[in-house]
Amino acid sequence: MSLLVVGSIAFDCVRTPHGQGDNILGGAATYFSVAASCFAPVRVVAVVGEDFNEKHRRVFTSRGIDTAGLEQAAGKTFRWHGEYVGDMNEARTLDTQLNVFEQFAPKIPASYLDSEYVFLGNIDPLLQLHVRQQLPNARLVALDSMNYWIQGKLEELKKTLAVVHILIVNEGEARMLSGHPNLKRAALAIQVLGPRILVVKRGEHGVSLFTEGSVFSAPGYPLDEVRDPTGAGDTFAGGFMGHLARSGDVSEPNLRRAVIYGSVMASFAVEEFGLGRLLRLEPQEIEARFREFKNLTHFDA
Amino acid sequence: MSLLVVGSIAFDCVRTPHGQGDNILGGAATYFSVAASCFAPVRVVAVVGEDFNEKHRRVFTSRGIDTAGLEQAAGKTFRWHGEYVGDMNEARTLDTQLNVFEQFAPKIPASYLDSEYVFLGNIDPLLQLHVRQQLPNARLVALDSMNYWIQGKLEELKKTLAVVHILIVNEGEARMLSGHPNLKRAALAIQVLGPRILVVKRGEHGVSLFTEGSVFSAPGYPLDEVRDPTGAGDTFAGGFMGHLARSGDVSEPNLRRAVIYGSVMASFAVEEFGLGRLLRLEPQEIEARFREFKNLTHFDA
């Protein structure tokens, strides 16, 4: 089933203890689309500038990603410059140039209106709400947000949360949004706001899935080397939503598998700078790492 | 099979966002013994002062814990005063009075010399080595240490590490000891120092078990409320070593189960101040929470 994503496309400059990458094609919609396209047909809604060329577009089209919703505007593409230091768990932003992203007003092509699975990437909650309202028949809508919107547009974010099924945020954001330092209480408070399903990303420590009455905890994958964490969260979301769209099964046991597929994709993404590892990922590598996650967590009861 | 522990017994004053406890019976050997005694016969080696009375001793003896190695010295028992704030992941020490613990020279009673399972709690590595050398036939020796000894007595610690089977430390200590920010590389570097098995405590994020060629990741138990994290690490070690001593099985699959039993015990310990919850814990509660850990991590492959 088709999976729609709305979010940013960017050119990133990234510095980590393992090296540096300049003008890397990135952004939430990019990482999400590329990861999800390993599982299901993807439709992207985003804006790029005149510096986004045919080679960049082919990253999407060569993977069957529908770019009917990819708007090219006058000006430059969104640019982000950041670095990771120490344990690399958090990015430090050195520079942000919003460029064409500043005026982003997502337009949903008519051919996208039957999308059943929707990921509202981290943009202004009012824009997320606007997209959501154009897709009243979507079966499963997931939303990402961040501290910037929680602090600056809380009321708008709450309106949007009221009409989505899943919230995907990191640990600190879940605590900030709910006002609870305890994660279990934070989850309950967030479920009251609308999303019945909460996915909490805990970086190298893995992911927690809170559904009504159950909690699932997935570990981080123990990598020898994390070269570039950029896009890990959106790659996770791409694998997570991609598996759900592929299977058409939103039961709790399948949500757990989706968390593992998301974790698998994120674990590959961080092995290299930018999209490098994801673009040459083979289906059997995904399945092999899925089984490794099983080995990583299994114990006999 | 008998399980010997050497470590501190203390009276703690603890402040957390949920309250305060004064002159609570605590210390590594106490939490370890009480937790382990739910699984196997425990023998304790520790020193207390004249303020340690019959009521305190009965906490041990009423649970069948052998106190032949409990030395009572002139002076006061070790006292620790600390607090936890915010996410409560780290204690802030407000005051430490070593008292009789300052001159602690562990003496192993003759009746303890056949102990097969040994836990060397967090004390001076030279004392740990001294104890280890008196128990040449021990089948499984685990050691706890901390940043204080890693920084101040690294060479002595390395000598001790060379003659133990298991190191149990927290994440930051594993990184500090190995010099590797990456946990998987840290584990490899530590295994080279001696212990073939590394247990890394990650606080609310759970525990990682590194054996030769395999990694196991156990989640933290999602509690509604952590009232007092004091002693959680030693309680974990008590459940972990207790299960191994009870089963006499040190295979990798059973080490995984031991990690879960340790996590179960720690999850109970933090529900209340001090030993409160552990002292009235029933075997069926331990088994029920063990099964909850299974539910928490299970997914269909």
Coordinates of C-alpha atoms in Angstrom, one line a residue:
Chain A
M1 CA 0.0 0.0 0.0
S2 CA 1.2 3.5 -0.8
L3 CA 3.1 5.5 1.8
L4 CA 3.2 9.3 1.7
V5 CA 5.8 11.4 3.4
V6 CA 6.0 15.1 3.8
G7 CA 9.1 16.7 5.1
S8 CA 12.4 18.4 4.3
I9 CA 14.9 17.8 1.6
A10 CA 18.3 19.3 2.4
F11 CA 21.9 19.5 1.6
D12 CA 23.9 18.8 4.7
C13 CA 27.5 19.5 5.8
V14 CA 28.3 17.1 8.6
R15 CA 31.4 16.7 10.7
T16 CA 31.8 13.7 13.0
P17 CA 34.9 12.2 14.8
H18 CA 35.2 9.9 11.8
G19 CA 35.3 12.5 9.0
Q20 CA 33.4 15.1 7.2
G21 CA 30.8 15.2 4.4
D22 CA 29.9 18.3 2.3
N23 CA 26.7 19.0 0.4
I24 CA 25.3 15.6 1.1
L25 CA 21.7 15.0 -0.1
G26 CA 19.8 14.7 3.2
G27 CA 16.7 15.9 5.0
A28 CA 13.9 14.0 6.8
A29 CA 11.9 13.3 3.6
T30 CA 15.0 12.0 1.8
Y31 CA 16.1 9.5 4.5
F32 CA 12.5 8.4 5.1
S33 CA 11.8 7.8 1.4
V34 CA 15.0 6.0 0.7
A35 CA 14.5 3.7 3.7
A36 CA 10.8 3.1 3.2
S37 CA 11.3 2.4 -0.5
C38 CA 13.0 -0.9 0.5
F39 CA 9.5 -2.0 1.7
A40 CA 6.7 -0.2 -0.2
P41 CA 5.9 2.4 -2.9
V42 CA 6.6 5.8 -1.6
R43 CA 5.2 9.2 -2.5
V44 CA 7.1 12.3 -1.4
V45 CA 5.9 15.9 -0.8
A46 CA 8.8 18.3 -0.4
V47 CA 10.3 21.5 -1.7
V48 CA 13.8 21.9 -3.3
G49 CA 15.6 24.7 -4.9
E50 CA 17.2 25.3 -8.3
D51 CA 20.4 23.6 -7.1
F52 CA 18.5 20.3 -6.9
N53 CA 19.5 18.6 -10.2
E54 CA 18.6 15.5 -12.2
K55 CA 21.2 13.4 -10.4
H56 CA 19.6 14.3 -7.1
R57 CA 16.1 13.5 -8.4
R58 CA 17.3 10.1 -9.7
V59 CA 18.1 9.1 -6.1
F60 CA 14.3 9.1 -5.7
T61 CA 13.0 8.0 -9.1
S62 CA 15.5 5.2 -9.5
R63 CA 14.0 3.6 -6.3
G64 CA 10.4 4.0 -7.6
I65 CA 9.7 7.0 -5.3
D66 CA 6.9 9.1 -6.7
T67 CA 8.1 12.7 -7.1
A68 CA 4.9 14.2 -8.3
G69 CA 4.8 16.1 -5.0
L70 CA 8.3 17.3 -5.3
E71 CA 8.1 21.1 -5.9
Q72 CA 11.0 22.9 -7.3
A73 CA 11.0 26.6 -6.2
A74 CA 13.2 29.6 -7.2
G75 CA 16.1 29.8 -4.8
K76 CA 18.4 27.4 -3.0
T77 CA 17.6 24.1 -1.2
F78 CA 17.5 24.0 2.6
R79 CA 21.0 23.7 4.0
W80 CA 22.1 22.3 7.3
H81 CA 25.6 22.3 8.8
G82 CA 26.2 20.3 11.9
E83 CA 28.6 18.3 13.9
Y84 CA 28.6 15.4 16.3
V85 CA 31.2 15.1 19.1
G86 CA 32.0 12.6 22.0
D87 CA 29.4 9.9 22.2
M88 CA 27.7 11.4 19.1
N89 CA 24.2 11.1 20.7
E90 CA 23.3 14.7 19.8
A91 CA 23.9 16.9 16.8
R92 CA 25.3 20.5 17.3
T93 CA 23.9 22.8 14.6
L94 CA 26.5 25.1 13.3
D95 CA 24.4 26.8 10.6
T96 CA 20.9 26.5 9.1
Q97 CA 19.8 28.2 5.9
L98 CA 16.1 27.5 5.4
N99 CA 16.1 29.0 1.8
V100 CA 13.1 27.6 -0.2
F101 CA 12.0 25.5 2.9
E102 CA 11.1 28.8 4.7
Q103 CA 8.0 29.2 2.5
F104 CA 7.2 25.5 2.2
A105 CA 3.4 25.0 1.8
P106 CA 3.0 21.3 1.1
K107 CA 0.7 20.6 -1.9
I108 CA -0.7 17.1 -2.1
P109 CA -1.1 16.0 -5.8
A110 CA -4.4 14.5 -6.7
S111 CA -2.7 11.2 -7.4
Y112 CA -1.6 11.0 -3.8
L113 CA -5.0 11.5 -2.2
D114 CA -5.7 7.8 -1.8
S115 CA -2.5 7.3 0.3
E116 CA -3.3 5.0 3.2
Y117 CA -0.1 5.3 5.2
V118 CA 1.2 8.8 6.0
F119 CA 4.3 10.2 7.7
L120 CA 4.2 13.8 8.7
G121 CA 7.9 14.7 9.0
N122 CA 9.1 17.3 11.4
I123 CA 7.7 20.6 10.0
D124 CA 5.5 23.3 11.4
P125 CA 2.5 21.5 13.1
L126 CA 0.1 23.8 11.3
L127 CA 1.4 22.5 8.0
Q128 CA 1.2 18.9 9.3
L129 CA -2.4 19.5 10.2
H130 CA -3.1 21.0 6.8
V131 CA -1.7 17.9 5.1
R132 CA -3.6 15.6 7.5
Q133 CA -6.9 17.3 6.7
Q134 CA -6.4 16.6 3.0
L135 CA -6.0 12.9 3.7
P136 CA -9.1 12.1 5.7
N137 CA -9.1 8.4 4.6
A138 CA -5.6 7.6 5.6
R139 CA -5.5 4.4 7.7
L140 CA -2.4 5.2 9.7
V141 CA -0.9 8.6 10.2
A142 CA 2.4 9.1 12.1
L143 CA 3.9 12.4 13.1
D144 CA 7.4 13.5 14.0
S145 CA 8.0 16.7 15.9
M146 CA 10.8 18.4 17.9
N147 CA 11.6 20.6 20.9
Y148 CA 11.4 23.7 18.7
W149 CA 7.7 23.2 18.0
I150 CA 6.9 21.8 21.5
Q151 CA 8.2 25.1 23.0
G152 CA 7.1 27.5 20.3
K153 CA 3.8 26.1 18.9
L154 CA 2.4 23.8 21.6
E155 CA -1.2 24.6 21.0
E156 CA -0.9 24.0 17.3
L157 CA 1.0 20.8 17.9
K158 CA -1.7 19.5 20.2
K159 CA -4.4 20.2 17.6
T160 CA -2.3 18.1 15.1
L161 CA -1.6 15.3 17.7
A162 CA -5.4 15.0 18.2
V163 CA -5.8 13.7 14.6
V164 CA -2.9 11.3 14.2
H165 CA -2.4 7.7 15.2
I166 CA 1.3 7.6 16.0
L167 CA 3.8 10.0 17.5
I168 CA 7.5 9.3 16.9
V169 CA 9.8 11.4 19.0
N170 CA 13.0 11.1 21.0
E171 CA 13.2 10.6 24.7
G172 CA 13.8 14.2 25.7
E173 CA 11.0 15.4 23.4
A174 CA 8.5 12.9 25.0
R175 CA 9.5 14.2 28.4
M176 CA 9.2 17.9 27.3
L177 CA 5.9 17.4 25.6
S178 CA 4.3 15.6 28.5
G179 CA 6.0 17.3 31.4
H180 CA 6.8 13.9 32.9
P181 CA 10.4 12.9 33.6
N182 CA 9.2 9.3 33.9
L183 CA 8.8 7.8 30.4
K184 CA 5.9 5.5 31.2
R185 CA 3.9 8.4 32.6
A186 CA 5.0 10.6 29.7
A187 CA 3.6 7.9 27.3
L188 CA 0.2 7.9 29.1
A189 CA 0.0 11.7 29.0
I190 CA 0.8 11.8 25.3
Q191 CA -1.8 9.1 24.5
V192 CA -4.4 11.3 26.1
L193 CA -3.5 14.0 23.5
G194 CA -4.5 11.8 20.6
P195 CA -1.9 9.3 19.3
R196 CA -2.7 5.8 20.6
I197 CA 0.8 4.7 19.7
L198 CA 4.0 6.3 20.9
V199 CA 7.4 5.5 19.5
V200 CA 10.2 6.8 21.6
K201 CA 13.7 6.9 20.1
R202 CA 16.5 6.5 22.6
G203 CA 19.5 6.8 20.3
E204 CA 22.1 4.1 20.8
H205 CA 19.8 2.6 23.6
G206 CA 17.1 1.6 21.1
V207 CA 13.4 2.3 20.8
S208 CA 10.4 1.9 23.0
L209 CA 6.9 1.3 21.7
F210 CA 4.0 2.3 23.8
T211 CA 0.6 1.0 22.7
E212 CA -2.6 0.8 24.8
G213 CA -1.8 -1.5 27.6
S214 CA 1.6 -2.7 26.4
V215 CA 5.2 -1.7 26.1
F216 CA 7.8 -3.1 23.8
S217 CA 11.5 -2.3 24.1
A218 CA 13.9 -2.8 21.2
P219 CA 17.7 -2.5 21.8
G220 CA 20.1 -0.4 19.8
Y221 CA 22.2 -2.4 17.4
P222 CA 25.8 -2.7 18.8
L223 CA 27.9 -1.3 15.9
D224 CA 31.7 -1.2 15.9
E225 CA 31.6 2.3 14.5
V226 CA 28.9 5.0 14.1
R227 CA 30.3 7.2 11.3
D228 CA 27.4 9.6 10.9
P229 CA 24.1 9.6 12.9
T230 CA 22.5 12.2 10.6
G231 CA 19.1 11.0 9.4
A232 CA 19.0 8.0 11.8
G233 CA 15.6 9.0 13.2
D234 CA 14.0 9.5 9.8
T235 CA 15.5 6.3 8.5
F236 CA 14.0 4.5 11.5
A237 CA 10.6 6.0 10.7
G238 CA 11.0 5.0 7.0
G239 CA 11.7 1.3 7.9
F240 CA 8.9 1.4 10.5
M241 CA 6.2 2.9 8.3
G242 CA 7.6 1.0 5.2
H243 CA 7.1 -2.4 6.9
L244 CA 3.6 -1.4 8.1
A245 CA 2.6 -0.2 4.6
R246 CA 4.1 -3.3 3.0
S247 CA 2.2 -5.7 5.3
G248 CA -1.0 -3.7 5.7
D249 CA -1.1 -5.0 9.2
V250 CA -1.2 -2.5 12.1
S251 CA -1.7 -5.1 14.9
E252 CA 0.4 -4.8 18.0
P253 CA 2.7 -7.8 17.1
N254 CA 3.3 -6.3 13.7
L255 CA 4.0 -2.8 15.2
R256 CA 6.8 -4.6 17.2
R257 CA 8.2 -6.1 14.0
A258 CA 8.0 -2.6 12.4
V259 CA 10.1 -1.1 15.2
I260 CA 12.7 -3.8 14.5
Y261 CA 12.7 -3.1 10.8
G262 CA 13.1 0.6 11.6
S263 CA 15.9 -0.1 13.9
V264 CA 17.6 -2.3 11.3
M265 CA 17.4 0.5 8.7
A266 CA 18.8 3.1 11.1
S267 CA 21.6 0.8 12.1
F268 CA 22.7 0.6 8.5
A269 CA 22.2 4.4 7.8
V270 CA 24.7 5.4 10.5
E271 CA 27.5 3.1 9.2
E272 CA 28.4 5.7 6.5
F273 CA 28.0 9.4 5.8
G274 CA 24.7 10.4 4.2
L275 CA 22.7 7.9 2.2
G276 CA 25.8 5.9 1.2
R277 CA 25.0 2.7 3.0
L278 CA 21.2 2.8 2.4
L279 CA 21.5 3.2 -1.3
R280 CA 23.3 -0.1 -1.8
L281 CA 21.4 -2.1 0.8
E282 CA 20.2 -5.5 -0.4
P283 CA 16.9 -7.1 0.9
Q284 CA 18.8 -10.1 2.3
E285 CA 21.0 -7.8 4.3
I286 CA 17.9 -6.3 5.9
E287 CA 16.5 -9.7 6.7
A288 CA 19.9 -10.9 8.1
R289 CA 20.1 -7.9 10.5
F290 CA 16.5 -8.4 11.5
R291 CA 17.5 -11.9 12.6
E292 CA 20.5 -10.4 14.4
F293 CA 18.1 -8.3 16.4
K294 CA 16.3 -11.4 17.4
N295 CA 19.5 -13.0 18.6
L296 CA 20.4 -9.8 20.4
T297 CA 17.3 -9.9 22.6
H298 CA 16.3 -13.5 22.9
F299 CA 16.4 -15.4 26.1
D300 CA 14.7 -18.7 27.1
A301 CA 11.9 -18.2 29.6
Chain B
M1 CA 25.9 -23.6 45.3
S2 CA 27.3 -21.1 47.8
L3 CA 27.8 -17.5 46.8
L4 CA 30.3 -15.3 48.5
V5 CA 30.1 -11.5 48.5
V6 CA 32.7 -9.0 49.7
G7 CA 31.8 -5.4 49.9
S8 CA 30.5 -2.5 51.9
I9 CA 27.7 -2.3 54.5
A10 CA 26.6 1.2 55.1
F11 CA 24.0 3.5 56.6
D12 CA 22.6 5.8 53.9
C13 CA 20.8 9.1 53.9
V14 CA 19.2 9.5 50.6
R15 CA 17.1 12.3 49.0
T16 CA 15.2 11.8 45.8
P17 CA 12.4 13.8 44.1
H18 CA 10.0 11.3 45.8
G19 CA 11.2 11.7 49.4
Q20 CA 14.0 11.1 51.9
G21 CA 15.3 8.2 53.9
D22 CA 17.7 8.5 56.9
N23 CA 20.1 5.9 58.3
I24 CA 18.8 3.3 55.9
L25 CA 20.7 0.0 56.0
G26 CA 22.5 -0.2 52.7
G27 CA 25.9 -0.7 51.0
A28 CA 26.9 -3.0 48.1
A29 CA 27.2 -6.2 50.2
T30 CA 23.8 -5.6 51.8
Y31 CA 21.9 -5.0 48.5
F32 CA 23.7 -7.9 46.9
S33 CA 23.2 -10.3 49.7
V34 CA 19.5 -9.6 50.1
A35 CA 18.8 -9.9 46.4
A36 CA 21.0 -13.0 46.0
S37 CA 19.4 -14.7 49.0
C38 CA 16.2 -15.0 47.0
F39 CA 18.1 -17.5 44.8
A40 CA 21.0 -19.2 46.7
P41 CA 22.8 -19.5 50.0
V42 CA 24.9 -16.3 50.5
R43 CA 28.0 -15.7 52.6
V44 CA 29.0 -12.1 53.3
V45 CA 32.4 -10.6 54.1
A46 CA 32.1 -7.0 55.3
V47 CA 32.9 -4.7 58.2
V48 CA 30.4 -2.9 60.4
G49 CA 30.8 -0.6 63.4
E50 CA 29.4 -0.6 66.9
D51 CA 26.2 1.1 65.7
F52 CA 25.3 -2.1 63.8
N53 CA 22.9 -3.8 66.1
E54 CA 21.0 -7.1 66.4
K55 CA 18.1 -5.8 64.3
H56 CA 20.5 -5.0 61.5
R57 CA 22.1 -8.4 61.7
R58 CA 18.7 -10.1 61.6
V59 CA 18.1 -8.6 58.1
F60 CA 20.9 -10.9 57.0
T61 CA 20.4 -14.0 59.3
S62 CA 16.6 -14.1 58.8
R63 CA 17.3 -14.7 55.1
G64 CA 19.8 -17.4 55.8
I65 CA 22.7 -15.2 54.9
D66 CA 25.9 -16.5 56.5
T67 CA 27.4 -13.7 58.6
A68 CA 30.6 -15.6 59.8
G69 CA 32.5 -13.1 57.7
L70 CA 30.8 -10.0 59.1
E71 CA 33.4 -8.3 61.2
Q72 CA 32.3 -5.8 63.9
A73 CA 35.0 -3.2 64.5
A74 CA 35.4 -0.4 67.0
G75 CA 33.9 2.8 65.6
K76 CA 31.0 3.7 63.4
T77 CA 29.7 2.0 60.3
F78 CA 30.4 3.5 56.8
R79 CA 27.9 6.4 56.1
W80 CA 26.9 7.8 52.8
H81 CA 24.7 10.8 52.1
G82 CA 23.5 11.4 48.6
E83 CA 20.8 12.7 46.4
Y84 CA 19.2 12.1 43.0
V85 CA 17.7 14.8 40.9
G86 CA 16.0 15.2 37.5
D87 CA 16.1 11.9 35.6
M88 CA 17.7 10.3 38.7
N89 CA 20.3 8.5 36.5
E90 CA 23.2 9.5 38.7
A91 CA 23.7 10.0 42.4
R92 CA 25.3 13.2 43.8
T93 CA 27.3 12.4 46.9
L94 CA 26.8 15.0 49.6
D95 CA 28.9 13.4 52.2
T96 CA 30.9 10.2 52.8
Q97 CA 32.2 9.0 56.2
L98 CA 34.2 5.8 55.7
N99 CA 34.6 5.1 59.4
V100 CA 35.4 1.4 60.0
F101 CA 35.4 0.8 56.2
E102 CA 38.6 2.9 55.9
Q103 CA 40.6 0.1 57.4
F104 CA 38.6 -2.8 55.9
A105 CA 40.9 -5.8 55.3
P106 CA 38.5 -8.6 54.2
K107 CA 39.0 -11.8 56.2
I108 CA 37.7 -15.0 54.6
P109 CA 36.5 -17.5 57.3
A110 CA 37.6 -21.1 56.8
S111 CA 34.0 -22.1 56.3
Y112 CA 33.8 -19.8 53.2
L113 CA 36.8 -21.2 51.4
D114 CA 34.8 -23.7 49.3
S115 CA 32.7 -20.9 47.8
E116 CA 32.2 -21.5 44.1
Y117 CA 30.6 -18.3 43.1
V118 CA 32.1 -15.0 44.2
F119 CA 31.2 -11.4 43.9
L120 CA 34.0 -8.9 44.6
G121 CA 32.0 -5.7 45.3
N122 CA 33.4 -2.3 44.6
I123 CA 36.3 -1.9 47.0
D124 CA 40.1 -1.2 46.5
P125 CA 41.2 -3.5 43.7
L126 CA 44.1 -4.7 45.9
L127 CA 41.7 -6.0 48.5
Q128 CA 39.7 -7.6 45.7
L129 CA 42.8 -9.3 44.5
H130 CA 43.7 -10.5 48.0
V131 CA 40.2 -12.1 48.4
R132 CA 40.5 -13.6 44.9
Q133 CA 43.8 -15.3 45.8
Q134 CA 42.3 -16.9 48.8
L135 CA 39.6 -18.6 46.6
P136 CA 41.6 -20.3 43.9
N137 CA 39.0 -22.9 43.3
A138 CA 36.1 -20.5 42.7
R139 CA 34.2 -21.4 39.6
L140 CA 32.9 -18.0 38.7
V141 CA 34.3 -14.7 40.0
A142 CA 32.6 -11.4 39.2
L143 CA 34.0 -8.0 40.0
D144 CA 32.5 -4.5 40.3
S145 CA 34.6 -1.4 40.1
M146 CA 34.2 2.3 39.6
N147 CA 35.7 5.5 38.1
Y148 CA 37.5 6.2 41.4
W149 CA 39.7 3.1 41.0
I150 CA 40.0 3.3 37.2
Q151 CA 41.5 6.7 37.6
G152 CA 43.4 6.2 40.8
K153 CA 44.5 2.5 40.8
L154 CA 44.5 1.4 37.2
E155 CA 47.5 -0.9 37.4
E156 CA 46.2 -2.6 40.5
L157 CA 42.7 -2.9 38.9
K158 CA 44.3 -4.5 35.8
K159 CA 46.0 -7.1 37.9
T160 CA 42.7 -8.0 39.5
L161 CA 40.8 -8.0 36.2
A162 CA 43.3 -10.6 34.9
V163 CA 42.1 -13.2 37.4
V164 CA 38.3 -12.7 37.3
H165 CA 35.7 -14.1 34.9
I166 CA 33.1 -11.3 34.8
L167 CA 33.3 -7.5 35.1
I168 CA 30.1 -5.7 36.0
V169 CA 30.3 -1.9 35.5
N170 CA 28.2 0.9 34.2
E171 CA 28.5 2.4 30.7
G172 CA 30.7 5.3 31.5
E173 CA 33.1 3.1 33.5
A174 CA 33.4 0.7 30.6
R175 CA 34.2 3.6 28.3
M176 CA 36.7 5.1 30.8
L177 CA 38.4 1.7 31.5
S178 CA 38.8 0.9 27.9
G179 CA 39.4 4.4 26.4
H180 CA 36.8 3.6 23.7
P181 CA 33.6 5.7 23.4
N182 CA 32.1 2.9 21.3
L183 CA 30.7 0.2 23.6
K184 CA 31.3 -2.8 21.4
R185 CA 35.0 -1.8 21.0
A186 CA 35.1 -1.1 24.8
A187 CA 33.9 -4.6 25.5
L188 CA 36.6 -6.2 23.2
A189 CA 39.3 -4.1 24.9
I190 CA 38.1 -5.1 28.4
Q191 CA 37.9 -8.8 27.4
V192 CA 41.6 -8.6 26.5
L193 CA 42.3 -7.5 30.1
G194 CA 41.0 -10.8 31.5
P195 CA 37.2 -11.0 32.1
R196 CA 35.6 -13.0 29.2
I197 CA 32.2 -11.8 30.3
L198 CA 31.4 -8.1 30.5
V199 CA 28.1 -6.8 31.9
V200 CA 27.4 -3.2 31.2
K201 CA 24.7 -1.5 33.3
R202 CA 22.9 1.3 31.4
G203 CA 20.6 2.5 34.1
E204 CA 17.0 3.0 32.9
H205 CA 18.1 1.7 29.5
G206 CA 18.9 -1.8 30.7
V207 CA 21.9 -4.0 30.6
S208 CA 24.2 -5.3 27.9
L209 CA 26.0 -8.7 28.2
F210 CA 29.1 -9.2 26.1
T211 CA 30.5 -12.7 25.9
E212 CA 33.0 -14.1 23.4
G213 CA 31.3 -13.6 20.0
S214 CA 27.9 -12.6 21.3
V215 CA 26.0 -9.6 22.6
F216 CA 22.7 -9.7 24.6
S217 CA 20.7 -6.6 25.3
A218 CA 18.1 -6.5 28.1
P219 CA 15.8 -3.5 28.4
G220 CA 15.1 -1.5 31.5
Y221 CA 11.8 -2.3 33.1
P222 CA 9.4 0.6 32.5
L223 CA 8.3 1.6 36.0
D224 CA 5.7 4.2 36.8
E225 CA 7.9 5.6 39.5
V226 CA 11.5 5.1 40.5
R227 CA 11.5 6.2 44.1
D228 CA 15.1 5.5 45.1
P229 CA 17.8 4.1 42.7
T230 CA 20.3 3.5 45.5
G231 CA 21.7 0.0 45.4
A232 CA 20.1 -0.9 42.0
G233 CA 23.5 -2.0 40.6
D234 CA 24.4 -4.2 43.5
T235 CA 20.8 -5.6 43.6
F236 CA 21.2 -6.4 39.9
A237 CA 24.5 -8.2 40.6
G238 CA 22.8 -10.1 43.4
G239 CA 20.0 -11.4 41.2
F240 CA 22.5 -12.1 38.4
M241 CA 25.0 -14.1 40.5
G242 CA 22.2 -15.6 42.6
H243 CA 20.6 -17.2 39.6
L244 CA 23.9 -18.5 38.3
A245 CA 24.8 -20.0 41.7
R246 CA 21.3 -21.5 42.1
S247 CA 21.4 -23.1 38.6
G248 CA 25.1 -24.0 38.6
D249 CA 24.9 -23.3 34.8
V250 CA 27.3 -20.7 33.4
S251 CA 26.4 -21.3 29.7
E252 CA 25.7 -18.3 27.5
P253 CA 21.9 -18.8 27.4
N254 CA 21.8 -19.0 31.2
L255 CA 24.0 -15.9 31.5
R256 CA 21.2 -14.2 29.5
R257 CA 18.6 -15.4 32.0
A258 CA 20.8 -14.3 34.8
V259 CA 20.9 -10.8 33.3
I260 CA 17.1 -10.8 33.3
Y261 CA 16.9 -12.0 36.9
G262 CA 19.3 -9.3 37.9
S263 CA 17.2 -6.7 36.1
V264 CA 14.0 -8.1 37.7
M265 CA 15.6 -7.6 41.2
A266 CA 16.8 -4.1 40.4
S267 CA 13.4 -3.1 39.1
F268 CA 11.9 -4.1 42.4
A269 CA 14.6 -2.5 44.5
V270 CA 14.1 1.0 43.1
E271 CA 10.3 1.0 43.8
E272 CA 10.9 1.9 47.4
F273 CA 13.6 3.5 49.6
G274 CA 16.3 1.2 50.8
L275 CA 15.7 -2.5 51.1
G276 CA 11.9 -2.0 51.7
R277 CA 10.6 -3.7 48.6
L278 CA 13.3 -6.5 48.4
L279 CA 12.6 -7.6 52.0
R280 CA 9.0 -8.5 51.3
L281 CA 9.4 -9.9 47.8
E282 CA 7.8 -13.2 47.1
P283 CA 9.2 -15.8 44.7
Q284 CA 6.1 -15.7 42.5
E285 CA 6.6 -11.9 42.1
I286 CA 10.1 -12.5 40.8
E287 CA 8.8 -15.1 38.3
A288 CA 5.9 -12.9 37.2
R289 CA 8.2 -10.0 36.4
F290 CA 10.7 -12.3 34.6
R291 CA 7.8 -13.2 32.3
E292 CA 7.0 -9.5 31.9
F293 CA 10.6 -8.9 30.7
K294 CA 9.9 -11.6 28.1
N295 CA 6.7 -9.8 27.0
L296 CA 8.6 -6.5 26.9
T297 CA 11.2 -7.8 24.4
H298 CA 9.4 -10.4 22.4
F299 CA 8.7 -10.1 18.7
D300 CA 7.9 -12.7 16.1
A301 CA 10.7 -13.2 13.6

